[in-house]
Short mmCIF file of C-alpha atoms in Angstrom, two decimals:
data_model
loop_
_atom_site.label_atom_id
_atom_site.label_comp_id
_atom_site.label_asym_id
_atom_site.label_seq_id
_atom_site.Cartn_x
_atom_site.Cartn_y
_atom_site.Cartn_z
CA GLU A 1 284.23 161.26 261.57
CA ARG A 2 281.38 160.47 259.17
CA ALA A 3 283.83 160.05 256.27
CA ALA A 4 285.97 157.71 258.38
CA LEU A 5 282.90 155.64 259.24
CA ARG A 6 281.90 155.38 255.58
CA GLY A 7 285.45 154.34 254.74
CA ARG A 8 285.32 151.61 257.36
CA ARG A 9 282.07 150.27 255.95
CA LEU A 10 283.31 150.33 252.34
CA ILE A 11 286.43 148.42 253.39
CA GLY A 12 284.27 145.96 255.35
CA ILE A 13 281.93 145.35 252.40
CA PHE A 14 284.88 144.84 250.05
CA PHE A 15 286.55 142.43 252.46
CA SER A 16 283.33 140.46 253.08
CA ILE A 17 282.78 140.04 249.32
CA SER A 18 286.42 138.97 248.91
CA TYR A 19 286.42 136.21 251.53
CA THR A 20 282.97 134.98 250.41
CA VAL A 21 284.19 134.63 246.80
CA LEU A 22 287.36 132.95 248.10
CA ALA A 23 285.23 130.45 250.03
CA TRP A 24 283.24 129.69 246.87
CA ALA A 25 286.50 129.18 244.94
CA ILE A 26 287.79 126.75 247.58
CA ILE A 27 284.53 124.78 247.47
CA ILE A 28 284.68 124.61 243.67
CA VAL A 29 288.27 123.35 243.77
CA LEU A 30 287.30 120.71 246.34
CA GLN A 31 284.32 119.73 244.20
CA LEU A 32 286.43 119.36 241.06
CA ASN A 33 289.08 117.31 242.83
CA ALA A 34 286.98 115.33 245.33
CA LEU A 35 287.58 111.94 243.73
CA THR A 36 291.29 112.68 243.17
CA ILE A 37 291.69 113.59 246.86
CA ASN A 38 289.80 110.46 247.88
CA GLU A 39 291.96 108.20 245.70
CA ALA A 40 295.21 109.81 246.93
CA LEU A 41 294.23 109.31 250.57
CA GLN A 42 293.14 105.74 249.92
CA ARG A 43 296.53 104.98 248.41
CA GLY A 44 298.03 106.30 251.64
CA ASN A 45 295.85 103.92 253.71
CA ALA A 46 293.89 106.82 255.25
CA GLY A 47 290.81 104.63 255.77
CA ILE A 48 287.60 106.47 256.62
CA ILE A 49 289.47 109.81 256.46
CA ALA A 50 289.58 109.42 252.67
CA ASP A 51 285.78 109.62 252.52
CA LEU A 52 285.54 112.37 255.14
CA ALA A 53 288.33 114.60 253.80
CA VAL A 54 286.21 116.78 251.50
CA PRO A 55 283.26 117.16 253.94
CA ILE A 56 285.71 118.08 256.73
CA ALA A 57 287.41 120.64 254.46
CA VAL A 58 284.03 122.15 253.57
CA SER A 59 283.09 122.33 257.26
CA ALA A 60 286.45 123.98 258.02
CA VAL A 61 285.67 126.69 255.45
CA ASN A 62 282.25 127.14 257.04
CA VAL A 63 283.86 127.43 260.50
CA ALA A 64 286.12 130.24 259.29
CA LEU A 65 283.25 132.27 257.83
CA PRO A 66 281.63 133.30 261.19
CA VAL A 67 285.00 134.44 262.58
CA LEU A 68 285.67 136.66 259.57
CA THR A 69 282.07 137.90 259.46
CA ASN A 70 282.03 138.91 263.14
CA TRP A 71 285.36 140.70 262.76
CA VAL A 72 284.19 142.62 259.69
CA THR A 73 280.85 143.70 261.19
CA ASP A 74 282.59 144.85 264.38
CA PHE A 75 285.08 146.79 262.26
CA GLU A 76 282.29 148.52 260.33
CA ARG A 77 280.68 149.92 263.54
CA TRP A 78 277.04 149.92 262.47
CA ASP A 79 274.69 152.16 264.42
CA TYR A 80 272.07 149.63 265.50
CA PRO A 81 272.52 146.09 266.91
CA ALA A 82 269.67 144.86 264.68
CA THR A 83 271.54 146.10 261.58
CA THR A 84 274.71 144.33 262.70
CA LEU A 85 272.85 141.09 263.35
CA ARG A 86 271.02 141.26 260.02
CA LEU A 87 274.28 141.80 258.13
CA GLN A 88 275.92 138.91 259.95
CA ILE A 89 273.04 136.59 259.06
CA PHE A 90 272.99 137.69 255.41
CA ARG A 91 276.75 137.34 254.94
CA LEU A 92 276.92 133.96 256.64
CA TYR A 93 273.95 132.83 254.57
CA SER A 94 275.61 133.99 251.34
CA GLY A 95 278.73 132.06 252.25
CA LYS A 96 277.49 128.79 253.74
CA ILE A 97 274.33 128.19 251.73
CA LEU A 98 275.95 129.00 248.40
CA ASN A 99 278.84 126.73 249.35
CA LEU A 100 276.26 123.99 249.75
CA LEU A 101 274.50 124.85 246.49
CA ILE A 102 277.79 124.69 244.58
CA ASN A 103 278.29 121.13 245.83
CA VAL A 104 274.69 120.14 245.19
CA ALA A 105 274.71 121.60 241.65
CA GLY A 106 277.54 119.27 240.69
CA TYR A 107 275.74 116.24 242.10
CA GLY A 108 272.55 117.27 240.31
CA ILE A 109 274.42 117.36 237.00
CA LEU A 110 275.87 113.92 237.75
CA VAL A 111 272.42 112.45 238.47
CA ALA A 112 270.90 114.03 235.36
CA GLN A 113 273.67 112.57 233.18
CA GLN A 114 274.01 109.13 234.79
CA ASN A 115 272.67 107.37 231.67
CA LEU A 116 275.04 109.12 229.28
CA PRO A 117 278.36 107.60 228.18
CA GLY A 118 281.00 107.63 230.92
CA ALA A 119 283.02 110.47 229.41
CA GLN A 120 279.98 112.78 229.51
CA GLN A 121 278.85 112.07 233.07
CA GLY A 122 279.24 114.97 235.49
CA VAL A 123 280.33 117.31 232.69
CA LEU A 124 278.91 120.80 232.20
CA GLN A 125 278.95 122.03 228.61
CA LEU A 126 279.67 125.77 228.57
CA GLU A 127 278.67 127.58 225.39
CA LEU A 128 281.29 129.99 224.07
CA VAL A 129 281.06 132.83 221.60
CA GLY A 130 280.70 131.47 218.09
CA GLY A 131 278.73 128.37 219.06
CA ALA A 132 281.67 126.36 220.42
CA THR A 133 281.32 124.48 223.72
CA LEU A 134 283.77 124.02 226.56
CA PRO A 135 283.30 120.82 228.59
CA VAL A 136 283.96 121.31 232.33
CA ARG A 137 283.88 118.24 234.58
CA ILE A 138 282.07 119.26 237.77
CA VAL A 139 281.93 115.87 239.50
CA ARG A 140 283.76 112.67 238.67
CA PRO A 141 281.52 109.60 238.88
CA ASP A 142 282.62 106.69 241.05
CA PHE A 143 280.13 104.09 239.87
CA PRO A 144 282.43 101.05 240.34
CA ARG A 145 282.25 101.78 244.07
CA TRP A 146 278.68 103.03 244.51
CA GLY A 147 276.84 101.40 241.61
CA CYS A 148 275.11 104.54 240.30
CA ALA A 149 274.93 108.30 240.71
CA GLU A 150 272.08 108.19 243.25
CA ASN A 151 274.02 106.05 245.69
CA GLN A 152 277.11 108.22 245.26
CA VAL A 153 275.16 111.43 245.86
CA GLY A 154 273.15 109.99 248.77
CA THR A 155 276.25 108.69 250.55
CA THR A 156 278.16 111.93 249.98
CA LEU A 157 275.32 114.08 251.32
CA LEU A 158 274.96 111.77 254.32
CA LEU A 159 278.67 112.27 255.05
CA PHE A 160 278.16 116.03 254.82
CA VAL A 161 275.25 115.80 257.31
CA THR A 162 277.28 113.70 259.76
CA VAL A 163 280.41 115.85 259.55
CA GLU A 164 278.46 119.11 259.91
CA PHE A 165 276.59 117.78 262.95
CA VAL A 166 279.81 116.68 264.68
CA VAL A 167 282.06 119.59 263.67
CA ASP A 168 279.54 122.22 264.81
CA LYS A 169 279.43 120.68 268.29
CA LEU A 170 283.21 120.19 268.51
CA VAL A 171 283.92 123.79 267.51
CA SER A 172 281.42 125.13 270.08
CA ILE A 173 282.88 122.95 272.84
CA SER A 174 286.46 123.90 271.91
CA LYS A 175 285.67 127.62 271.97
CA ALA A 176 283.90 127.31 275.32
CA VAL A 177 286.82 125.39 276.87
CA PHE A 178 289.36 127.83 275.43
CA PHE A 179 287.65 130.96 276.77
CA ARG A 180 286.82 129.29 280.11
CA PHE A 181 290.22 127.83 281.00
CA LEU A 182 293.00 128.90 278.59
CA TRP A 183 292.15 132.54 277.83
CA PRO A 184 292.31 133.62 281.52
CA LEU A 185 295.78 132.00 281.77
CA PHE A 186 297.08 133.95 278.78
CA THR A 187 295.50 137.32 279.62
CA ARG A 188 295.55 137.13 283.45
CA GLN A 189 291.96 138.31 283.44
CA PRO A 190 288.90 136.67 285.02
CA TRP A 191 286.62 134.59 282.83
CA VAL A 192 283.70 136.49 281.30
CA ARG A 193 280.93 134.66 279.50
CA GLU A 194 280.90 135.25 275.76
CA PRO A 195 277.54 136.38 274.27
CA PHE A 196 275.59 133.66 272.49
CA PRO A 197 276.28 133.99 268.70
CA ILE A 198 272.73 134.33 267.40
CA ALA A 199 273.61 134.99 263.76
CA GLN A 200 276.01 132.05 263.58
CA LYS A 201 273.56 129.65 265.22
CA VAL A 202 270.71 130.79 262.95
CA ILE A 203 272.74 130.16 259.81
CA ASN A 204 274.10 126.85 261.15
CA LEU A 205 270.52 125.74 261.74
CA ILE A 206 269.38 126.75 258.24
CA TYR A 207 272.47 125.16 256.67
CA PHE A 208 271.94 121.89 258.54
CA GLN A 209 268.23 121.87 257.68
CA ALA A 210 269.09 122.47 254.01
CA LEU A 211 271.47 119.51 254.09
CA LEU A 212 268.69 117.32 255.50
CA TRP A 213 266.20 118.48 252.85
CA LEU A 214 268.63 117.96 249.98
CA SER A 215 269.64 114.50 251.24
CA MET A 216 266.09 113.20 251.55
CA PRO A 217 265.43 112.05 247.94
CA TYR A 218 268.68 110.07 247.84
CA PHE A 219 268.63 108.83 251.44
CA PRO A 220 264.97 108.71 252.59
CA PHE A 221 265.93 107.30 256.01
CA ILE A 222 267.22 110.80 256.82
CA ALA A 223 263.58 111.67 257.58
CA VAL A 224 263.92 109.52 260.73
CA VAL A 225 267.35 110.87 261.63
CA ALA A 226 266.50 114.56 261.05
CA PRO A 227 264.15 115.16 264.05
CA LEU A 228 266.59 113.43 266.39
CA ALA A 229 269.54 115.46 265.08
CA LEU A 230 267.64 118.77 265.29
CA HIS A 231 266.42 117.98 268.81
CA ALA A 232 269.97 117.07 269.89
CA THR A 233 271.23 120.35 268.39
CA PHE A 234 268.62 122.34 270.30
CA LYS A 235 269.47 120.61 273.58
CA PHE A 236 273.18 121.12 272.97
CA ASP A 237 272.81 124.86 272.28
CA ALA A 238 270.54 125.29 275.31
CA GLU A 239 273.09 123.57 277.56
CA LEU A 240 275.93 125.56 275.99
CA LEU A 241 274.10 128.81 276.75
CA ARG A 242 273.39 127.71 280.33
CA VAL A 243 276.90 126.52 281.15
CA ALA A 244 279.36 128.61 279.17
CA MET A 245 277.71 131.58 277.45
CA ALA A 246 275.54 134.60 278.16
CA LYS A 247 272.48 136.05 276.52
CA PRO A 248 273.31 138.89 274.08
CA SER A 249 273.51 142.20 275.88
CA ASN A 250 272.84 144.38 272.83
CA PRO A 251 269.14 145.22 272.41
CA TRP A 252 267.53 144.31 269.11
CA SER A 253 264.05 143.77 267.79
CA ALA A 254 263.18 140.08 267.99
CA ASP A 255 260.23 140.54 265.62
CA ASP A 256 262.38 142.26 263.01
CA ILE A 257 265.16 139.65 263.10
CA GLY A 258 262.58 136.87 263.26
CA ALA A 259 260.93 138.11 260.06
CA PHE A 260 264.34 138.32 258.36
CA PHE A 261 265.13 134.78 259.53
CA PHE A 262 261.90 133.40 258.10
CA ARG A 263 262.55 135.07 254.74
CA ILE A 264 265.89 133.35 254.23
CA TYR A 265 264.49 130.14 255.75
CA PHE A 266 261.72 129.98 253.14
CA ILE A 267 264.15 130.89 250.36
CA THR A 268 266.20 127.86 251.39
CA PHE A 269 263.04 125.77 251.58
CA GLY A 270 262.13 126.84 248.04
CA VAL A 271 265.55 125.76 246.75
CA ALA A 272 265.25 122.39 248.51
CA LEU A 273 261.71 121.98 247.18
CA ALA A 274 262.93 122.60 243.63
CA TRP A 275 265.73 120.05 244.15
CA ASN A 276 263.23 117.43 245.33
CA TYR A 277 260.82 118.28 242.52
CA LEU A 278 263.49 117.83 239.85
CA PHE A 279 264.36 114.46 241.36
CA ILE A 280 260.85 113.04 241.53
CA ARG A 281 259.96 114.35 238.05
CA GLY A 282 263.00 112.70 236.45
CA GLU A 283 261.96 110.19 233.79
CA ASP A 284 265.17 108.14 233.65
CA ILE A 285 265.23 104.56 234.93
CA HIS A 286 266.93 104.49 238.33
CA ALA A 287 269.66 101.86 238.18
CA CYS A 288 269.95 101.69 241.96
CA GLY A 289 269.23 103.77 245.03
CA PRO A 290 265.96 104.13 246.96
CA HIS A 291 263.85 104.15 243.76
CA GLN A 292 265.53 101.28 241.96
CA ASN A 293 263.78 99.95 238.81
CA ASN A 294 261.10 102.68 238.94
CA THR A 295 260.59 104.78 235.82
CA SER A 296 260.41 107.90 237.99
CA ALA A 297 259.97 108.67 241.65
CA TRP A 298 256.99 110.89 240.79
CA GLN A 299 255.17 108.04 239.02
CA TYR A 300 255.69 105.80 242.04
CA LEU A 301 254.38 108.54 244.35
CA GLU A 302 251.41 109.31 242.08
CA ASP A 303 250.43 105.63 241.85
CA PHE A 304 250.59 105.31 245.63
CA LEU A 305 248.40 108.39 246.20
CA ARG A 306 245.83 107.45 243.57
CA ALA A 307 245.51 103.98 245.09
CA SER A 308 244.56 105.51 248.45
CA THR A 309 240.84 106.03 248.99
CA ALA A 310 241.41 108.90 251.42
CA LEU A 311 244.25 110.73 249.63
CA ALA A 312 243.15 110.34 245.97
CA PRO A 313 240.43 113.10 246.02
CA LEU A 314 242.76 115.57 247.73
CA PHE A 315 245.54 114.76 245.28
CA ASN A 316 243.23 115.33 242.29
CA VAL A 317 242.19 118.71 243.70
CA LEU A 318 245.80 119.78 244.20
CA LEU A 319 246.64 118.80 240.63
CA ASN A 320 244.05 121.27 239.39
CA ALA A 321 245.97 124.40 238.41
CA LEU A 322 243.00 126.70 239.04
CA VAL A 323 242.60 125.40 242.59
CA LEU A 324 246.32 125.83 243.20
CA TRP A 325 246.27 129.45 242.03
CA VAL A 326 243.21 130.18 244.17
CA LEU A 327 244.99 128.74 247.21
CA LEU A 328 248.09 130.82 246.46
CA ALA A 329 245.94 133.94 246.02
CA ILE A 330 244.20 133.30 249.35
CA ALA A 331 247.56 132.82 251.06
CA TRP A 332 248.90 136.04 249.50
CA VAL A 333 245.79 138.05 250.47
CA ARG A 334 245.94 136.70 253.99
CA GLY A 335 249.63 137.54 254.28
CA SER A 336 249.07 141.03 252.90
CA THR A 337 246.11 141.54 255.24
CA ASN A 338 248.17 140.46 258.22
CA ASP A 339 250.96 142.84 257.25
CA SER A 340 248.45 145.66 256.72
CA HIS A 341 246.76 144.90 260.03
CA LYS A 342 250.13 144.89 261.78
CA GLU A 343 251.07 148.22 260.18
CA THR A 344 247.69 149.69 261.14
CA LEU A 345 248.14 148.59 264.74
CA GLN A 346 251.66 150.03 264.75
CA ASP A 347 250.42 153.35 263.34
CA TYR A 348 247.61 153.43 265.91
CA ALA A 349 250.11 152.66 268.67
CA ASP A 350 252.40 155.49 267.48
CA ILE A 351 249.48 157.94 267.33
CA ARG A 352 248.27 156.86 270.76
CA ILE A 353 251.76 157.23 272.22
CA ASN A 354 251.97 160.77 270.84
CA GLN A 355 248.53 161.61 272.25
CA LEU A 356 249.48 160.26 275.66
CA ALA A 357 252.76 162.18 275.55
CA GLN A 358 250.84 165.39 274.79
CA GLN A 359 248.37 164.67 277.59
CA ALA A 360 251.29 164.03 279.93
CA GLN A 361 252.78 167.42 279.00
CA VAL A 362 249.44 169.16 279.64
CA LEU A 363 249.03 167.41 282.99
CA ASP A 364 252.61 168.25 283.92
CA ALA A 365 251.94 171.92 283.15
CA LYS A 366 248.77 171.81 285.28
CA VAL A 367 250.70 170.23 288.13
CA ARG A 368 253.33 172.99 287.99
CA VAL A 369 250.60 175.66 288.01
CA GLN A 370 248.89 174.03 290.99
CA GLU A 371 252.23 173.74 292.81
CA ARG A 372 252.80 177.47 292.33
CA GLN A 373 249.26 178.23 293.56
CA LEU A 374 249.80 175.95 296.57
CA ASN A 375 253.08 177.65 297.42
CA ALA A 376 251.43 181.06 297.12
CA TYR A 377 248.58 179.90 299.40
CA ARG A 378 251.11 178.62 301.94
CA ARG A 379 252.94 181.95 301.91
CA GLN A 380 249.66 183.80 302.42
CA LEU A 381 248.72 181.49 305.30
CA LYS A 382 252.12 181.95 306.89
CA GLY A 383 251.86 185.77 306.59
CA ALA A 384 248.37 185.69 308.09
CA LYS A 385 249.62 183.69 311.08
CA GLN A 386 252.48 186.16 311.63
CA LEU A 387 250.07 189.14 311.55
CA LYS A 388 247.77 187.44 313.98
CA ALA A 389 250.64 186.69 316.34
CA ALA A 390 251.81 190.33 316.19
#
């Protein structure tokens, strides 16, 4: 039985790696042929569908990932619900977030090369053995339509945000309607509420937040749209849970999964922060976009902060590397202290539970002894009453 279980898990791991790599390959193919697909659909008078085709295809790949991931983790039969949930989150994260990063990497190369000759824009030069290079076009520029790389990237990321927001809701509604009305007709069984997919919703939230972060330098107005979209998503999921789904029945440690969630959340935040940093530190002249005619977005931001009487001293302090390292050291010490304090409390709780369990065993033994003494006293009293009556 143990060998069969290990075999199941090896097959599950192999299958999960296979469909994740396949998803990456599909995203790469879509990335390399995005403009070709758009032009073909425009020639067929597809209208707005021509611009939405690639984002919809990417969202379709992302919709398939949770289905495959849930099937694989159920097949593997892990011992603890927390382990199953953690694996689901990690696998969905590896699929969806890396799908996004593959797209974003191509757009980053396009932005970095927007001032090069047209034949070199959006091209990645791969170095081969012997010093030769192999040019690989990652993204095809469409400057006649958008004006420059920043407008093209900003519009494309905005389309990704819009499509992801809509597709996520449509898929959830479709599944709820199917299991509420159609599934009972096919199976002749009463409707049972499906458990709320925590792992899928967690990764959808991180993926959508990453899209918002990555879109911000190229479409700053997204900062106004983001809170509204996130609030609408929260309200939608809350109503979906109330109307059509049930809370998960499997017990799992909320603290453990919460800590795991925050780790991957801050990893994503770090990637988005690096993306924004590379944008604002770029020294090329922006031909168009939100920072048109500025030498660099960072210089514009720095000039604005230094001109402020209130923010200039704080900005100068933060630019000091020594102060920054001290702040990071304080944050690390505080985090380590909190973890150590939490572990100490947990150890104390475990020791106290063992002490109480031992005390309970001692008291239970005393109670049994007293019960035997009480029974013996009752027998003696009964015998005395019988002698007296005789």
